[in-house]
Amino acid sequence: MSDGLTPGQRWIQEQQAAHEVRHQEHMARHEAAVAQNQAFVAQQMGASTGASSAQATAVGTPIFGERSTPNPAKWQQSTDEVVGIVRATRGSTVFANAEVQGNQTKPSPNGEYGGEGDDAVLRFDEDEMRGWIAGCQKLADDMEDLAAQARRELVMTNPKIGEDHIPSARELADKFVAKAEGGGGIEYTNTAVGLLEAHRDHALGMKAMLEQTLAAYVSQEEQNQAAIETIEVD
């Protein structure tokens, strides 16, 4: 049974549905990973502080490597901003004049109708699509920033005699590195940095798909306009 959609409209619906499913899966994994990393950081920082106090020298000479102090509140703020961008993008309407559902359309908020069945009209909002594209780029940039933040806050730099001669200190430092960038049996894709970079790549993939869709619509509009201009009216 025909659903009243053109092949192009049907393809767009299928792509949107598939990306929505992938987006939900990525967001669920991301939120779970952020919560897990925050708990791990809080736990390990407590252990690290205790070890540093016990092993400090009488004159206060640092014997442990340097690592930025993690800020869970900042992580949560960054995560909330990213989630807000995604939700705002999902709430946008690229097809402003008619929302196709099955074999019919329903009126959009501005009161215009697209018709029903084979008469359905799907008008494309180029500016809205460009807004989606910009949103995807912003999301990718935010994921890149969060990945860089993970490296700064979870990876130890400048190891000193403490890590070289105290097994527990070395083990703790290695755990931070493994959770951040992999190693110790942890795959890169399951690390904080790896997961954030996967989100960045997914956002860039969505951006590329939207750019391809935009280019196709613009090209079709140009072809339609050129065809209209060739029509001779008596």
Short mmCIF file of C-alpha atoms in Angstrom, two decimals:
data_model
loop_
_atom_site.label_atom_id
_atom_site.label_comp_id
_atom_site.label_asym_id
_atom_site.label_seq_id
_atom_site.Cartn_x
_atom_site.Cartn_y
_atom_site.Cartn_z
CA MET A 1 0.00 0.00 0.00
CA SER A 2 1.36 3.42 -0.97
CA ASP A 3 2.12 5.78 1.87
CA GLY A 4 1.79 8.87 -0.30
CA LEU A 5 5.47 9.82 0.02
CA THR A 6 7.98 10.44 -2.70
CA PRO A 7 11.17 8.35 -2.57
CA GLY A 8 13.05 11.40 -1.33
CA GLN A 9 10.59 12.04 1.49
CA ARG A 10 10.59 8.38 2.49
CA TRP A 11 14.41 8.33 2.53
CA ILE A 12 14.50 11.39 4.78
CA GLN A 13 12.06 9.80 7.23
CA GLU A 14 14.08 6.60 7.33
CA GLN A 15 17.33 8.50 7.91
CA GLN A 16 15.80 10.61 10.66
CA ALA A 17 14.41 7.54 12.41
CA ALA A 18 17.73 5.69 12.18
CA HIS A 19 19.71 8.67 13.49
CA GLU A 20 17.26 9.14 16.35
CA VAL A 21 17.81 5.54 17.45
CA ARG A 22 21.61 5.90 17.25
CA HIS A 23 21.44 9.24 19.03
CA GLN A 24 19.46 7.78 21.93
CA GLU A 25 21.93 4.92 22.27
CA HIS A 26 24.94 7.27 22.22
CA MET A 27 23.40 9.64 24.76
CA ALA A 28 22.56 6.76 27.12
CA ARG A 29 26.14 5.45 26.95
CA HIS A 30 27.56 8.94 27.32
CA GLU A 31 25.50 9.82 30.40
CA ALA A 32 26.32 6.48 32.02
CA ALA A 33 30.04 6.93 31.31
CA VAL A 34 30.08 10.47 32.69
CA ALA A 35 28.40 9.31 35.91
CA GLN A 36 30.83 6.39 36.21
CA ASN A 37 33.88 8.60 35.62
CA GLN A 38 32.69 11.18 38.13
CA ALA A 39 32.28 8.51 40.80
CA PHE A 40 35.67 6.99 39.95
CA VAL A 41 37.41 10.37 40.07
CA ALA A 42 35.87 11.25 43.44
CA GLN A 43 36.88 7.87 44.90
CA GLN A 44 40.40 7.87 43.51
CA MET A 45 41.10 11.48 44.41
CA GLY A 46 40.29 10.64 48.02
CA ALA A 47 42.74 7.73 47.93
CA SER A 48 45.35 9.86 46.17
CA THR A 49 45.07 12.64 48.76
CA GLY A 50 45.58 10.14 51.61
CA ALA A 51 48.60 8.54 49.94
CA SER A 52 50.19 11.92 49.23
CA SER A 53 49.81 13.04 52.86
CA ALA A 54 51.32 9.83 54.20
CA GLN A 55 54.30 9.86 51.87
CA ALA A 56 55.18 13.57 51.88
CA THR A 57 58.70 14.43 52.99
CA ALA A 58 59.48 16.53 56.06
CA VAL A 59 60.46 19.56 53.97
CA GLY A 60 57.38 19.30 51.76
CA THR A 61 59.18 18.24 48.57
CA PRO A 62 56.63 16.81 46.08
CA ILE A 63 57.31 13.18 45.30
CA PHE A 64 54.24 12.43 43.17
CA GLY A 65 53.49 13.36 39.60
CA GLU A 66 51.23 16.25 38.70
CA ARG A 67 47.63 15.95 37.65
CA SER A 68 44.96 18.65 37.46
CA THR A 69 42.33 18.39 40.18
CA PRO A 70 39.12 17.02 38.63
CA ASN A 71 36.09 19.24 38.92
CA PRO A 72 32.90 17.09 38.87
CA ALA A 73 30.69 20.19 38.89
CA LYS A 74 32.36 21.44 35.72
CA TRP A 75 31.92 18.04 34.10
CA GLN A 76 28.21 18.10 34.95
CA GLN A 77 27.83 21.64 33.62
CA SER A 78 29.52 20.70 30.34
CA THR A 79 27.37 17.59 30.04
CA ASP A 80 24.17 19.56 30.71
CA GLU A 81 25.12 22.07 28.01
CA VAL A 82 25.69 19.29 25.47
CA VAL A 83 22.41 17.57 26.34
CA GLY A 84 20.63 20.91 25.99
CA ILE A 85 22.04 21.39 22.49
CA VAL A 86 20.92 17.94 21.43
CA ARG A 87 17.42 18.39 22.83
CA ALA A 88 17.07 21.81 21.21
CA THR A 89 18.11 20.37 17.86
CA ARG A 90 15.67 17.50 18.22
CA GLY A 91 12.88 20.00 18.94
CA SER A 92 13.45 21.95 15.72
CA THR A 93 11.26 21.52 12.66
CA VAL A 94 13.08 21.58 9.35
CA PHE A 95 9.91 20.94 7.41
CA ALA A 96 7.99 23.94 8.69
CA ASN A 97 4.82 23.83 6.61
CA ALA A 98 3.85 20.16 6.76
CA GLU A 99 4.80 17.18 8.90
CA VAL A 100 4.38 13.95 6.93
CA GLN A 101 3.02 11.06 8.99
CA GLY A 102 2.16 7.82 7.20
CA ASN A 103 0.04 8.65 4.18
CA GLN A 104 -1.12 12.08 5.30
CA THR A 105 0.12 15.34 6.73
CA LYS A 106 -1.03 17.46 9.62
CA PRO A 107 -0.97 21.25 9.98
CA SER A 108 2.15 22.85 11.32
CA PRO A 109 2.08 25.37 14.21
CA ASN A 110 1.75 28.25 11.72
CA GLY A 111 -1.61 26.89 10.55
CA GLU A 112 -0.66 25.87 7.02
CA TYR A 113 -1.58 22.50 5.62
CA GLY A 114 0.32 20.18 3.35
CA GLY A 115 -2.62 18.23 1.98
CA GLU A 116 -3.25 14.51 2.16
CA GLY A 117 -2.07 11.39 0.36
CA ASP A 118 -0.57 12.05 -3.07
CA ASP A 119 -1.39 15.76 -2.68
CA ALA A 120 0.87 16.16 0.36
CA VAL A 121 3.31 19.05 0.14
CA LEU A 122 6.62 19.06 1.99
CA ARG A 123 8.17 22.51 1.98
CA PHE A 124 11.82 22.67 2.93
CA ASP A 125 13.16 25.27 5.38
CA GLU A 126 16.76 25.88 4.32
CA ASP A 127 17.57 28.20 7.23
CA GLU A 128 16.33 25.63 9.75
CA MET A 129 18.47 22.93 8.16
CA ARG A 130 21.52 25.18 8.35
CA GLY A 131 20.71 25.67 12.03
CA TRP A 132 20.79 21.88 12.49
CA ILE A 133 24.15 21.73 10.74
CA ALA A 134 25.55 24.45 12.99
CA GLY A 135 24.16 22.61 16.03
CA CYS A 136 25.95 19.41 15.00
CA GLN A 137 29.23 21.30 14.61
CA LYS A 138 28.75 22.91 18.04
CA LEU A 139 28.08 19.48 19.54
CA ALA A 140 31.23 18.08 17.91
CA ASP A 141 33.29 21.00 19.23
CA ASP A 142 31.91 20.48 22.74
CA MET A 143 32.77 16.78 22.62
CA GLU A 144 36.31 17.65 21.54
CA ASP A 145 36.61 20.11 24.43
CA LEU A 146 35.36 17.50 26.90
CA ALA A 147 37.86 14.96 25.55
CA ALA A 148 40.67 17.47 26.06
CA GLN A 149 39.35 18.14 29.58
CA ALA A 150 39.40 14.42 30.32
CA ARG A 151 43.05 14.23 29.30
CA ARG A 152 43.95 17.20 31.49
CA GLU A 153 42.11 16.00 34.58
CA LEU A 154 42.60 12.24 34.48
CA VAL A 155 46.09 11.73 33.06
CA MET A 156 49.14 12.20 35.27
CA THR A 157 52.03 14.27 33.97
CA ASN A 158 55.64 14.52 35.15
CA PRO A 159 55.83 11.31 37.23
CA LYS A 160 58.31 11.56 40.10
CA ILE A 161 59.99 9.25 42.59
CA GLY A 162 56.64 8.46 44.23
CA GLU A 163 55.32 6.68 41.14
CA ASP A 164 58.70 5.07 40.49
CA HIS A 165 59.19 3.55 43.97
CA ILE A 166 55.74 3.25 45.58
CA PRO A 167 53.72 0.45 43.94
CA SER A 168 50.34 1.75 45.14
CA ALA A 169 51.06 5.20 43.71
CA ARG A 170 52.09 3.69 40.38
CA GLU A 171 48.96 1.55 40.33
CA LEU A 172 46.74 4.53 41.02
CA ALA A 173 48.37 6.58 38.28
CA ASP A 174 47.99 3.71 35.81
CA LYS A 175 44.29 3.41 36.67
CA PHE A 176 43.74 7.06 35.84
CA VAL A 177 45.52 6.66 32.52
CA ALA A 178 43.58 3.49 31.69
CA LYS A 179 40.21 5.11 32.44
CA ALA A 180 41.14 8.18 30.44
CA GLU A 181 42.97 6.84 27.39
CA GLY A 182 43.03 3.04 27.55
CA GLY A 183 45.44 0.36 28.65
CA GLY A 184 45.34 -2.12 31.49
CA GLY A 185 42.79 -4.22 29.66
CA ILE A 186 40.49 -1.26 28.91
CA GLU A 187 39.72 -0.70 25.23
CA TYR A 188 40.12 2.84 23.92
CA THR A 189 36.45 3.02 22.89
CA ASN A 190 35.46 2.35 26.52
CA THR A 191 37.58 5.15 27.96
CA ALA A 192 36.46 8.67 28.78
CA VAL A 193 38.39 10.16 25.88
CA GLY A 194 37.42 7.41 23.46
CA LEU A 195 33.71 7.71 24.23
CA LEU A 196 33.74 11.49 23.92
CA GLU A 197 35.58 11.28 20.60
CA ALA A 198 33.00 8.75 19.40
CA HIS A 199 30.28 11.31 20.16
CA ARG A 200 32.29 13.94 18.29
CA ASP A 201 32.56 11.67 15.25
CA HIS A 202 28.84 10.86 15.41
CA ALA A 203 27.98 14.57 15.47
CA LEU A 204 30.24 15.18 12.48
CA GLY A 205 28.58 12.26 10.70
CA MET A 206 25.14 13.77 11.30
CA LYS A 207 26.45 17.11 10.06
CA ALA A 208 27.73 15.52 6.85
CA MET A 209 24.38 13.77 6.28
CA LEU A 210 22.48 17.03 6.79
CA GLU A 211 24.84 18.88 4.46
CA GLN A 212 24.27 16.22 1.82
CA THR A 213 20.50 16.50 2.27
CA LEU A 214 20.66 20.30 2.11
CA ALA A 215 22.72 20.20 -1.08
CA ALA A 216 20.23 17.81 -2.67
CA TYR A 217 17.28 20.04 -1.83
CA VAL A 218 19.01 23.21 -3.00
CA SER A 219 19.98 21.51 -6.26
CA GLN A 220 16.40 20.32 -6.78
CA GLU A 221 15.05 23.80 -6.10
CA GLU A 222 17.45 25.25 -8.67
CA GLN A 223 16.38 22.65 -11.22
CA ASN A 224 12.72 23.35 -10.53
CA GLN A 225 13.24 27.08 -10.89
CA ALA A 226 15.15 26.63 -14.13
CA ALA A 227 12.35 24.44 -15.49
CA ILE A 228 9.71 27.00 -14.51
CA GLU A 229 11.60 29.77 -16.26
CA THR A 230 11.54 27.81 -19.52
CA ILE A 231 7.75 27.62 -19.54
CA GLU A 232 6.28 29.94 -22.13
CA VAL A 233 2.95 31.52 -21.32
CA ASP A 234 0.75 32.76 -24.16
#
